[in-house]
Coordinates of C-alpha atoms and ligand atoms in Angstrom, one line a residue:
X1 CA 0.0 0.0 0.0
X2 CA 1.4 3.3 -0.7
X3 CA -0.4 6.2 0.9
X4 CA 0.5 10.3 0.8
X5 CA -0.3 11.7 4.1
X6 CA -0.8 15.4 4.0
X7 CA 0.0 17.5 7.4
X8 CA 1.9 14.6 8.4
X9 CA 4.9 17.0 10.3
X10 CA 2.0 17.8 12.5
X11 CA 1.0 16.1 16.0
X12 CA -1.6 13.6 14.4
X13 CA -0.2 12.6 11.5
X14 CA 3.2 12.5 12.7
X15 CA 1.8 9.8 15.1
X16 CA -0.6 8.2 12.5
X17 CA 3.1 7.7 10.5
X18 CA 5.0 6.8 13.1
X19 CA 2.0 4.0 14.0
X20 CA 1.1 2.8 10.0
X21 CA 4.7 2.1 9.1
X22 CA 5.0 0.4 12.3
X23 CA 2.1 -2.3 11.9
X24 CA 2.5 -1.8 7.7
X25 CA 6.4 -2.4 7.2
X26 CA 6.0 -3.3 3.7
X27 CA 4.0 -0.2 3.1
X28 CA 5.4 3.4 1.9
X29 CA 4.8 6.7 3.5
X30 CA 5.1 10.0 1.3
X31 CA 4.4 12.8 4.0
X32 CA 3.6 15.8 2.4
X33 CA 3.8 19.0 4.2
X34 CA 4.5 23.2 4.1
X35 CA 5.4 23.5 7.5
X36 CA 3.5 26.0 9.3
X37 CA 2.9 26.8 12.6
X38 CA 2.2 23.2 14.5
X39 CA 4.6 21.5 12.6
X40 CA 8.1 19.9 13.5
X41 CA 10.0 17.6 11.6
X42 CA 11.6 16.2 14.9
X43 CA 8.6 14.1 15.4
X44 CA 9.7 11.8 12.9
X45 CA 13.5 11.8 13.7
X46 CA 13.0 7.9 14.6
X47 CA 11.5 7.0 11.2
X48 CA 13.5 9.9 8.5
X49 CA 15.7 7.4 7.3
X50 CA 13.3 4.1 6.8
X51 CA 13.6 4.0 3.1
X52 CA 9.6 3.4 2.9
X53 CA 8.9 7.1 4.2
X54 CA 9.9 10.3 1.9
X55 CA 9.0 14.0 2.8
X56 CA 7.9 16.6 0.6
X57 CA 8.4 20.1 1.6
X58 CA 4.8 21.4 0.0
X59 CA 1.5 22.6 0.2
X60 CA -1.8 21.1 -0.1
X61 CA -2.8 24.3 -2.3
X62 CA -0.6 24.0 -5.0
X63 CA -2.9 21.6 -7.1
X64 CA -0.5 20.5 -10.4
X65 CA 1.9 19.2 -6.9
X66 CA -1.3 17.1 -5.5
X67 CA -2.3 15.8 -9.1
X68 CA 1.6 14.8 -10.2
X69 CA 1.7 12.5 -6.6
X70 CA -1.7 11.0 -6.4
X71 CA -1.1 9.2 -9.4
X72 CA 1.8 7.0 -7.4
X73 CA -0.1 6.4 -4.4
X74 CA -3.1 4.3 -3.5
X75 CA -4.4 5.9 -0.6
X76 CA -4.4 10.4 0.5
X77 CA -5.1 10.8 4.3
X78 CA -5.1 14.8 5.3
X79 CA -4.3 15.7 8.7
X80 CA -3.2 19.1 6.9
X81 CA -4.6 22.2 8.0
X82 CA -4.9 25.6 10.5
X83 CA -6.3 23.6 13.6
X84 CA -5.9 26.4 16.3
X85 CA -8.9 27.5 17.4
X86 CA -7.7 30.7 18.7
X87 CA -5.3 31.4 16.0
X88 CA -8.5 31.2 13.8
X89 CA -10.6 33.7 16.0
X90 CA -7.3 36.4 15.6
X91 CA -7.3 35.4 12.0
X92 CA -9.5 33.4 9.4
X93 CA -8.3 34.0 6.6
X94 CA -5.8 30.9 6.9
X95 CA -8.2 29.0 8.1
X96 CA -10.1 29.5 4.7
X97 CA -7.4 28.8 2.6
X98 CA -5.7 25.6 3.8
X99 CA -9.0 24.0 5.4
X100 CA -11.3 24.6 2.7
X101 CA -9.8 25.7 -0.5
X102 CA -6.7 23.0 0.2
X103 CA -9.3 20.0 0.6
X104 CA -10.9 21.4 -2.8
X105 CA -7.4 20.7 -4.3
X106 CA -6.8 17.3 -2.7
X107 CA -10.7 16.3 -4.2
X108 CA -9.9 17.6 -7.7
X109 CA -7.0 15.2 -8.0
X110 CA -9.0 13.0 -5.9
X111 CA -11.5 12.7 -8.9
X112 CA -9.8 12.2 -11.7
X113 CA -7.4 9.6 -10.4
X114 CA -10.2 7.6 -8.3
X115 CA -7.8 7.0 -4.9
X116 CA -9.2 6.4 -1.8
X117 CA -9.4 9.6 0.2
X118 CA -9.6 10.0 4.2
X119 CA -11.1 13.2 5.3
X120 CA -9.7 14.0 8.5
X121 CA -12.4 16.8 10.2
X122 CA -13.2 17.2 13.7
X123 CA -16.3 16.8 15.8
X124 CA -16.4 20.7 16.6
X125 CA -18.4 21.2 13.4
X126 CA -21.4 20.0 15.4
X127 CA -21.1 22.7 17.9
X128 CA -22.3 22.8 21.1
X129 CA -23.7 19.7 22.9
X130 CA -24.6 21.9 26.1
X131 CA -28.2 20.3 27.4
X132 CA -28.2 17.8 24.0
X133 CA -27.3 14.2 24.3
X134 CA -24.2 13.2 22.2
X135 CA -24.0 14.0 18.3
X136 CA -23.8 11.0 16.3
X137 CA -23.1 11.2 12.4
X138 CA -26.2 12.2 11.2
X139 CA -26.6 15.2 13.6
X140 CA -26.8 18.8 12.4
X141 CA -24.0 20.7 11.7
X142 CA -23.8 23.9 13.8
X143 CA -20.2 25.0 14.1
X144 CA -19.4 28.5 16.6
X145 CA -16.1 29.6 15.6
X146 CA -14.0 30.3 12.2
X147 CA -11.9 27.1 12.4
X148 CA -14.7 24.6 13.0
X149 CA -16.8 26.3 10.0
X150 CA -14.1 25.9 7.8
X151 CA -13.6 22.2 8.8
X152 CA -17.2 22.3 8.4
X153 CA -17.5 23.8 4.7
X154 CA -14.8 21.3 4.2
X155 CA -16.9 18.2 4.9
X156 CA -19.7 19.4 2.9
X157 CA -17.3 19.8 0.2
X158 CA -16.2 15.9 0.5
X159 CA -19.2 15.1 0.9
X160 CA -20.6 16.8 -2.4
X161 CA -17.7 15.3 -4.4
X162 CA -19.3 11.6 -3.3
X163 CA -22.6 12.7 -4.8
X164 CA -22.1 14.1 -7.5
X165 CA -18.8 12.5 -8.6
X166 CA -19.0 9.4 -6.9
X167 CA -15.2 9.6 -5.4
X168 CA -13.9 7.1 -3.0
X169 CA -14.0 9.2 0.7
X170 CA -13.9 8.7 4.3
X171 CA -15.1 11.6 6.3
X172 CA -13.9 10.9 9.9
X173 CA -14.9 13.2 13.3
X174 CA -12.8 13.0 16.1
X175 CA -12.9 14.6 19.8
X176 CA -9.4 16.0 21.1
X177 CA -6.5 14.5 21.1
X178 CA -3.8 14.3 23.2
X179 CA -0.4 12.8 23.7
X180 CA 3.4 13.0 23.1
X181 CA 4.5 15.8 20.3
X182 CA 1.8 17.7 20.6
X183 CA 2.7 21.3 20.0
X184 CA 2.8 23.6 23.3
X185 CA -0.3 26.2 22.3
X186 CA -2.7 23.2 23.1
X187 CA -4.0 23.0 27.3
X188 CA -2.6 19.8 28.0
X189 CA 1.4 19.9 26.5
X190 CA 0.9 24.3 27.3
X191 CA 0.0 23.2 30.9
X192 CA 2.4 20.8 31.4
X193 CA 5.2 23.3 30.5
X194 CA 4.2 25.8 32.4
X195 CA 3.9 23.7 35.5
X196 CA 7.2 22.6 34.6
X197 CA 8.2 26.2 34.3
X198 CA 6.6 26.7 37.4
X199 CA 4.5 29.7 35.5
X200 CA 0.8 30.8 36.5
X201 CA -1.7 27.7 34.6
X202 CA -4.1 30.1 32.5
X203 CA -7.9 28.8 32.2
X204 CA -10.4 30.1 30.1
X205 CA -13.6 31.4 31.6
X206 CA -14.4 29.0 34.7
X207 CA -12.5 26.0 33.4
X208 CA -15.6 24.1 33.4
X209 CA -15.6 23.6 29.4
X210 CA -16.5 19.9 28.8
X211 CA -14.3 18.2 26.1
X212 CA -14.0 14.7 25.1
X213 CA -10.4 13.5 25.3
X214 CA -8.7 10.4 23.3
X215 CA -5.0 9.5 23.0
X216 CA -3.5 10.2 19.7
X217 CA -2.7 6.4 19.0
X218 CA -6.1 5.6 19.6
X219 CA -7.7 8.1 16.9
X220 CA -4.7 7.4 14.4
X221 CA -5.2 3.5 14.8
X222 CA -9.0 4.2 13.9
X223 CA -7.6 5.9 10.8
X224 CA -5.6 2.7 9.7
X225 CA -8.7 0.7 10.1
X226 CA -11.1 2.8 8.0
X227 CA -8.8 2.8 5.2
X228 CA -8.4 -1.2 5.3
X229 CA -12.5 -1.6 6.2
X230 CA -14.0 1.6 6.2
X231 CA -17.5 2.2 3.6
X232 CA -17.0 5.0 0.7
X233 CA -19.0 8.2 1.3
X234 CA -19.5 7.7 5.2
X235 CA -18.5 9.6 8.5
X236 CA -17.2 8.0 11.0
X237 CA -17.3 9.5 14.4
X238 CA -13.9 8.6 16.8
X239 CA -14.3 9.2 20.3
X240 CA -12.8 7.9 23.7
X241 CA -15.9 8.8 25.6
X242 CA -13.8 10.8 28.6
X243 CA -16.0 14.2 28.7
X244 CA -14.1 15.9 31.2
X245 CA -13.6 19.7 32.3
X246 CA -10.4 22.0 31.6
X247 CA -10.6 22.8 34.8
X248 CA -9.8 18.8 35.9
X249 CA -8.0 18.1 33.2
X250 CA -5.5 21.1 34.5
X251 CA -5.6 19.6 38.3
X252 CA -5.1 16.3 36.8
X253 CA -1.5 17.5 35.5
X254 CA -0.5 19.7 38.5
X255 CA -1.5 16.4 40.2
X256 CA 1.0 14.2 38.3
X257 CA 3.7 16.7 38.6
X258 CA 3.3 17.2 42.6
X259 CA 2.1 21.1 42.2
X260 CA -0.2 22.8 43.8
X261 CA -3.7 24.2 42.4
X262 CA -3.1 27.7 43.4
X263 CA -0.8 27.6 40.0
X264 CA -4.1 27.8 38.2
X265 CA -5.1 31.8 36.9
X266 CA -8.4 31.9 35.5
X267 CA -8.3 34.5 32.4
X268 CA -11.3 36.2 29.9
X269 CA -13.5 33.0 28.0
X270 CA -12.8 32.5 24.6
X271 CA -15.1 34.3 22.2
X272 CA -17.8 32.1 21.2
X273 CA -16.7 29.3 23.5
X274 CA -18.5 26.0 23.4
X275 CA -19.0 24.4 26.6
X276 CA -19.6 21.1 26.1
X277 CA -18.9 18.6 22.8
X278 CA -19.5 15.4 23.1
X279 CA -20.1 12.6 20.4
X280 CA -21.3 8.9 19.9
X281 CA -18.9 6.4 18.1
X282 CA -21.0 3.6 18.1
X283 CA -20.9 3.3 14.6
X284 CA -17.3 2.4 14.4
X285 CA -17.4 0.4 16.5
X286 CA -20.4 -1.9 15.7
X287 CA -19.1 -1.3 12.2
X288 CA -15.5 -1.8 11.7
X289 CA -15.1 -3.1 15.1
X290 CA -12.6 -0.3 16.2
X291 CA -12.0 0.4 20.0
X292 CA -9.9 3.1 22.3
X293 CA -6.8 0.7 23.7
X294 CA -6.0 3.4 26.3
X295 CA -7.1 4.5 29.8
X296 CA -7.0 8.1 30.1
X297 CA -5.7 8.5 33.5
X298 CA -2.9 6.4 32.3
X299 CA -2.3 7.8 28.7
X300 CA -2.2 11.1 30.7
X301 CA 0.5 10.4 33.4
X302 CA 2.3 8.8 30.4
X303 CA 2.1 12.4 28.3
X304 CA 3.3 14.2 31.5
X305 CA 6.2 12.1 31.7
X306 CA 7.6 12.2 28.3
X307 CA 6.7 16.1 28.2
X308 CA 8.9 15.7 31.7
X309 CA 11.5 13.8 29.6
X310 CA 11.8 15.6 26.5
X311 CA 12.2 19.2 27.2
X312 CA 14.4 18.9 24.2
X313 CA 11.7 18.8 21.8
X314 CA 9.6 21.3 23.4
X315 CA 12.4 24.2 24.4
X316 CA 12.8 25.3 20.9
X317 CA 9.5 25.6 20.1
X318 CA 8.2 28.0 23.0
X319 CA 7.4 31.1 22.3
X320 CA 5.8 34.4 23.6
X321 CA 2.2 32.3 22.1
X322 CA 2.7 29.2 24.3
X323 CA 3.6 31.7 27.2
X324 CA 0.4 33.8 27.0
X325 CA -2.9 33.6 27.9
X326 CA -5.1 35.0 25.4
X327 CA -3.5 33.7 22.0
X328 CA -6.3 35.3 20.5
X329 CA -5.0 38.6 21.0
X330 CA -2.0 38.5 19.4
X331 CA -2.4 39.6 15.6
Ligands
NAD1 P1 -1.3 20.3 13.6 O1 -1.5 21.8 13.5 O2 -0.4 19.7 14.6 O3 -0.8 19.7 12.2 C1 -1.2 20.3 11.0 C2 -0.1 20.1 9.9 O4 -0.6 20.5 8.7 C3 1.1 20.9 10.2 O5 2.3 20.0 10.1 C4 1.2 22.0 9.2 O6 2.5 22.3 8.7 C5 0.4 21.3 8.0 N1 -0.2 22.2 7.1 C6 -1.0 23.3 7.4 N2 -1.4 23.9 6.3 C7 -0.8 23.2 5.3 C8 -0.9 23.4 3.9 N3 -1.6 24.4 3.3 N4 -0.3 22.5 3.1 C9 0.4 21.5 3.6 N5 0.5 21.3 5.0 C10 -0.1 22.2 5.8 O7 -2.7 19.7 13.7 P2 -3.2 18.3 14.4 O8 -3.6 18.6 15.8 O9 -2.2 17.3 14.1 O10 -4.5 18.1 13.5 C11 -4.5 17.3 12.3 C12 -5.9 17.2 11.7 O11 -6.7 16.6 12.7 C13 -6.5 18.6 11.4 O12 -7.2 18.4 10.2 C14 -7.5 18.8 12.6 O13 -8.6 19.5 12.1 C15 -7.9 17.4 12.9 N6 -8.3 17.1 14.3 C16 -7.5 17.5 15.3 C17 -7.9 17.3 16.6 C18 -7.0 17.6 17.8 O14 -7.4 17.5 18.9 N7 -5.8 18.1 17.6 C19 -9.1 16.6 16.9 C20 -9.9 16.2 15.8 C21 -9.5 16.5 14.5

């Protein structure tokens, strides 16, 4: 199987690499990616010189580059896009045109060289589950921020290209992720280095957001099963089921690490902020017969340590962003 991952320098699909070529050592790798902000090449130092994996500085725009290397592989999975939330409410405009009018290149080539394409969205384009029981994949879409409503348009765009052109896609929905080589903007590796830093824990609003949390290898292990079982023009929902608060998420870490809670500063909400998501994965796993491996309690002390570990990785990618509290502020 040969399969070109886009965004696959980021934190996901770094990890879904690191985990296909892993259980698929026959199997090559082209990862292609531009680089922005969330990316770092170190997370594949242990795999850069298998002779099945091959980088490609590019980006998912540039549609002649998409059309030339879809011809050679069998499979595209796309992890590539702007997935900060808060980066999105300072600025859409990125948001736009690597989540939207990127997927619209990726389907073009998609189309005329009838590959199997995996989708990679989010389950933030059904909004808000505040008072609502959980979405499954035939609930409404209802995104509440810029990043979500491209990831949104984005779906709607895969999923016209099955209609009408009958392409081979996967549309998959996932709740966060978390776990090693994830970049330091997001709360869990941000709150681990600041506790480590022994710096003030910022939370939004009163911390008492409600996400649903899943360890990376869990939701990239889903991936790998889709493409081997997974129906054409369906979304799949991924999910851990661990609906848990910021706000004991953060104590969780300072927990881990020995530190107190008086480390925690709450600071202004988030514009727009959802306060609860929360999805059902049944049909995955009645379906395809995927399951979550990982505890999170466990999954969690074992991010902590290797963010404990590794300051190595993380030290050269801090900044005055993974320092402040409000990234949304900063132009
Ligand atoms: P990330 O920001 O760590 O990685 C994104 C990667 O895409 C980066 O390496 C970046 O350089 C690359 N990229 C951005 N624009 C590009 C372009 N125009 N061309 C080529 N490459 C480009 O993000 P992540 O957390 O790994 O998320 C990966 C995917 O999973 C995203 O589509 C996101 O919406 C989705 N997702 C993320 C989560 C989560 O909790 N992180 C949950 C559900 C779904």
């Amino acid at each position: 199987m040969k399969i070109l991952v886009c965004g696959g320098a980021g934190f996901i699909g770094s990890a879904f690499i690191r985990n296909y070529l892993k259980n698929n050592s026959d199997s090559k790798i082209i990862n292609l990616d531009s680089l922005t902000i969330g990316s770092n090449l170190a997370n594949l130092r242990d795999i850069e010189n298998n002779s099945n994996y091959k980088f490609i500085k590019e980006d998912i725009k540039n549609e002649s580059t998409i059309d030339d290397l879809i011809k050679h592989v069998d499979v595209i999975v796309n992890f590539a896009a702007e997935s900060h939330v808060d980066r999105s409410i300072a600025n859409p405009k990125p948001f736009l045109q690597t989540n939207v009018i990127g997927t619209y290149s990726i389907l073009e080539a998609i189309r005329k060289h009838d590959k199997q394409f995996i989708h990679v969205s989010t389950d933030e384009i059904y909004g808000d589950a505040q008072g609502k029981t959980s979405f499954d994949e035939n609930s409404q879409i209802n995104p509440s921020n810029p990043y979500a409503a491209t990831k949104a348009a984005a779906d709607n765009l895969v999923a016209s290209y099955y209609r009408t052109y009958g392409i081979n896609s996967i549309t998959t929905r996932c709740t966060n992720n978390f776990g090693e080589y994830q970049f330091p903007e997001k709360l869990i590796p941000k709150t681990i280095i600041r506790s480590i830093k022994n710096l003030k824990v910022p939370l939004y609003g009163d911390g008492m957001q409600i996400r649903s949390w899943i360890y990376v290898n869990d939701h990239v292990q889903a991936i790998e099963d889709l493409i081997k079982k997974g129906k054409a023009g369906q979304v799949y929902n991924i999910t851990a089921y661990e609906e848990i608060t910021n706000k004991t998420i953060v104590k969780k870490i300072l927990n881990i690490l020995g530190k107190s809670n008086d480390m925690i500063e709450y600071v202004g909400d988030r514009p727009g902020h959802d306060k609860r998501y929360s999805i059902d994965c049944k049909k995955i796993e009645n379906q395809i017969g995927w399951k979550p491996k990982h505890e999170f309690d466990d999954a969690l002390k074992q991010t902590v340590d290797w963010y404990v570990k590794n300051p190595s990785w993380w030290d050269p990618l801090i900044n005055e962003n993974t320092l402040h509290p409000q990234p949304w502020t900063i132009s």
